[in-house]
XYZ file of C-alpha atoms in Angstrom:
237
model
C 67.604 152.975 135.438
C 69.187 153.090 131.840
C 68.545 155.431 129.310
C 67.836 154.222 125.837
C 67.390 155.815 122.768
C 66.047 153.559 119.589
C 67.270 154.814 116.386
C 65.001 153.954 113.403
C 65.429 156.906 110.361
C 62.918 155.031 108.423
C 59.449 155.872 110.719
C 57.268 158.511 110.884
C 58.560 161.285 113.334
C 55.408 160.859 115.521
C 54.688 157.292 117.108
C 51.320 156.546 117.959
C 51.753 153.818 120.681
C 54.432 151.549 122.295
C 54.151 147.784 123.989
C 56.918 145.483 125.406
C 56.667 142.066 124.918
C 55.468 139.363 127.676
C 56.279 135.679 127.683
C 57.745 134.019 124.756
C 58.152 137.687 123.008
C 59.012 139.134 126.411
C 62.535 140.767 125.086
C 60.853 142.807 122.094
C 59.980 146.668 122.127
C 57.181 147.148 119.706
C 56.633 151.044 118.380
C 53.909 152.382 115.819
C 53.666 155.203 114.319
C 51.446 157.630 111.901
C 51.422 156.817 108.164
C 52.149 160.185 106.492
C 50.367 160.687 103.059
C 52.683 159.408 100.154
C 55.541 158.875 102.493
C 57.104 155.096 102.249
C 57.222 154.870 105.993
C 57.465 151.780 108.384
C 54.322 151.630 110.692
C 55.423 149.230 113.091
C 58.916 148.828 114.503
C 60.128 146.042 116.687
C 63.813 146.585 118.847
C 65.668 143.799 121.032
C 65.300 146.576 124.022
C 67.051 144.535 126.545
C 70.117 143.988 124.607
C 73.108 146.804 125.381
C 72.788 148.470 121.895
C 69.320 148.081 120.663
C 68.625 146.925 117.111
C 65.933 146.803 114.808
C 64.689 143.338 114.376
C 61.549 143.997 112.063
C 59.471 146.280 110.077
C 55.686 146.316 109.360
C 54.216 148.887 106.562
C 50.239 149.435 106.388
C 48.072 152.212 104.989
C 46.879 153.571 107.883
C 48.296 155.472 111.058
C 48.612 152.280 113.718
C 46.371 153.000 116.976
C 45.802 150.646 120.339
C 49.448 148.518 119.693
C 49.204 145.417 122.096
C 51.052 142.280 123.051
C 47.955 139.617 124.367
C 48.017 138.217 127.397
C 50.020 134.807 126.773
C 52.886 136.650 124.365
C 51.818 135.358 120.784
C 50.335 138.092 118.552
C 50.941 141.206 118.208
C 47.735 143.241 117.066
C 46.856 146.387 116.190
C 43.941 148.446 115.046
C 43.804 151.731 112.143
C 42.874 155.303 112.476
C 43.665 158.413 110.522
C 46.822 160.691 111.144
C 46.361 163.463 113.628
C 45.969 165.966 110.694
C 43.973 163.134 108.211
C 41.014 162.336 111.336
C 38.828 160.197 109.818
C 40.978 158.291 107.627
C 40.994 154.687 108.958
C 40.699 151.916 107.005
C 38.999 149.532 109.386
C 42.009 146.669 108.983
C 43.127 145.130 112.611
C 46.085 143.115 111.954
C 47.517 140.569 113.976
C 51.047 138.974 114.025
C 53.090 136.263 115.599
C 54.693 138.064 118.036
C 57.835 136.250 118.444
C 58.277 136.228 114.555
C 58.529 139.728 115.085
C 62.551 139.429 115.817
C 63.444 138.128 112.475
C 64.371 140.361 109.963
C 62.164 139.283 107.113
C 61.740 141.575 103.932
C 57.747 141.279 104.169
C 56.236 139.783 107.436
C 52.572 138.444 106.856
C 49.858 138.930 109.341
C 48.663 135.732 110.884
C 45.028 137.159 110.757
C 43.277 140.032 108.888
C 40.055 141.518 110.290
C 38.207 143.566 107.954
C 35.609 146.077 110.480
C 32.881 148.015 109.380
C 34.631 150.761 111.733
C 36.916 153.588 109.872
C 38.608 154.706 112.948
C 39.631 152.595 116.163
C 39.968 153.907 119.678
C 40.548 150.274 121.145
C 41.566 146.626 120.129
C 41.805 144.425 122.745
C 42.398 140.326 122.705
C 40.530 138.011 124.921
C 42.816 135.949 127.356
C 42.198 132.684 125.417
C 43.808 134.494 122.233
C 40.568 133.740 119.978
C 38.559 136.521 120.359
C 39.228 140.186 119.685
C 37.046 143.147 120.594
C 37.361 146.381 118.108
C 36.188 149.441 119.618
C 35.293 152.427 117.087
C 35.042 155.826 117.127
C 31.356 155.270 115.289
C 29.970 154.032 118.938
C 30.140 150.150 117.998
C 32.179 147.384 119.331
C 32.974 144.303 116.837
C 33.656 141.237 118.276
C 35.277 138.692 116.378
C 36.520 134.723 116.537
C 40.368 134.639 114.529
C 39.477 130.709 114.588
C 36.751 131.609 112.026
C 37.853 134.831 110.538
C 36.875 133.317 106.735
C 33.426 134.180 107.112
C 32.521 137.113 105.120
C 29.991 139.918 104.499
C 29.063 140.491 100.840
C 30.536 143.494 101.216
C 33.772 142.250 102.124
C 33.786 142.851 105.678
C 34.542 139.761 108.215
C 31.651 138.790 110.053
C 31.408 139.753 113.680
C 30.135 136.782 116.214
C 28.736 139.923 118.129
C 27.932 143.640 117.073
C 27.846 145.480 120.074
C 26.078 148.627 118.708
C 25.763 152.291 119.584
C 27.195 150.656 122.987
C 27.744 154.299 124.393
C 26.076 157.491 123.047
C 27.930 161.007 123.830
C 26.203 163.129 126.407
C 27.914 165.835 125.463
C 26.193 166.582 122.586
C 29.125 166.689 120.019
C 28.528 166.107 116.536
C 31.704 164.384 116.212
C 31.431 161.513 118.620
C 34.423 159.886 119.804
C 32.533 156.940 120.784
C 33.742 153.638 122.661
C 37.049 154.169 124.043
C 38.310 151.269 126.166
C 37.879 147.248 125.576
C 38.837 144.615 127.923
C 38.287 140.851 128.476
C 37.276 139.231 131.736
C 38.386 135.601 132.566
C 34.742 134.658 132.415
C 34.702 136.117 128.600
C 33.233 138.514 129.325
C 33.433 142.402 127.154
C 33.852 145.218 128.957
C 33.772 148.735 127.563
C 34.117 152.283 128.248
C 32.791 155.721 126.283
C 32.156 159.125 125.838
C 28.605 158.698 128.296
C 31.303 157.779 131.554
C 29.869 154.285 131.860
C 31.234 151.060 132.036
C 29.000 148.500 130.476
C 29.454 144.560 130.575
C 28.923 142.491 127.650
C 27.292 138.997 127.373
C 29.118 138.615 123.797
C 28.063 134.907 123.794
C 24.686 135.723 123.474
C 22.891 137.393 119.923
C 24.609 140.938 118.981
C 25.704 140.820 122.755
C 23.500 141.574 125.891
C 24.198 144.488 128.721
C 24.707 142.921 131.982
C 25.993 145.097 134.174
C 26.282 148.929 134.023
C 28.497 151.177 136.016
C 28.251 154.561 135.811
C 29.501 158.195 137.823
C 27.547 160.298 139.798
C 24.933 162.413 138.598
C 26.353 165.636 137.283
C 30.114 164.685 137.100
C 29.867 163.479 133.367
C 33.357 162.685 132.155
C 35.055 160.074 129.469
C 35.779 156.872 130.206
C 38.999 156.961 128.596
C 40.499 153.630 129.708
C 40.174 150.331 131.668
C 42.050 148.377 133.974
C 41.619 144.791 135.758
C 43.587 142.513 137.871
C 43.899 139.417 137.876
């Protein structure tokens, strides 16, 4: 193993999450960080990590603190939901942005996003693309899951927000009684298309997202009296 260390003196000293490439973007380190109030700072950072002296090939800047960084499952976009900074909770702005991923390695003064999702959410715990790339899931920390189609992402609310081809909502209440709830934690895709999500009640709960504002079917859950968060999810393949 090689040590690395990725020099960037124009980020936020606290990164938020990391993802490597796969595929056609499969040689790019992506980093994002916090967005410290009325500091200019880069939120996302991309470095050619497998080259001997790492470089910085790109730089994203959005108004929020970046949360739930991921590379979907074929290589091509880059997305990336908003939340407040660790001392700002509650500050989201409800954008998920999605890039080309492999457009990520030029260095271009101002990269666009190749689709905008404006959520009713403030704050997100999860974003997660389907395996198709066409569908994203945006889990919140207001106990809703958005689901959206980037194929038809022109559709608006009159408020301004991008209409959802499912709302999955309250999909997981706390049990612990909090008056803060964290909410839905963890989004995934089957291969079927299906959602699957995880919350602050410690069930799993599978989504029929196809079908109006998304039908239960299938609910997992711990034993009685050994509540804990669901916190993440994994599948194989």
């Amino acid at each position: 193993s090689q040590k690395t260390d990725l020099n960037c003196n124009e980020v936020s000293p606290v990164a938020t999450d990391v993802a490597f490439g796969i595929w056609g973007s499969a040689d790019i380190l992506f980093g994002g960080f916090e967005k410290p109030m009325s500091k200019s700072f880069d939120s996302v950072v991309s470095w050619d990590y497998l080259s001997g002296k790492p470089n910085v090939l790109s730089k994203i800047t959005v108004n929020h603190a970046v949360t739930s960084l991921k590379v979907s499952n074929q290589g091509s976009y880059l997305s990336f939901g908003s939340t407040g900074n660790m001392a700002v909770q509650g500050m989201g702005t409800g954008v998920v942005s999605i890039y080309d991923a492999s457009a990520l390695r030029t260095s271009l003064s101002k990269h666009l996003a190749a689709h905008t999702i404006y959520t009713p959410q403030n704050d997100h715990n999860d974003v997660s693309m389907s395996l198709c790339e066409t569908r994203v899931v945006c889990c919140g920390a207001d106990n809703t899951a958005c689901v959206y189609d980037v194929r038809y992402l022109k559709r608006r609310f009159r408020s301004g927000k991008t209409q959802e081809i499912a709302h999955l909502a309250h999909g997981h209440d706390s049990a612990l009684g909090e008056v803060d709830k964290i909410g839905i934690n963890a989004g995934m895709w089957t291969k079927a298309g299906l959602v699957i999500t995880g919350g602050e009640d410690g069930l799993v709960k599978v989504w029929d997202v196809n079908r109006e504002n998304g039908v239960v079917v299938a609910e997992y859950g711990i034993p009685e009296g050994k509540l804990s968060r669901i916190s993440a999810i994994s599948l194989s393949f």
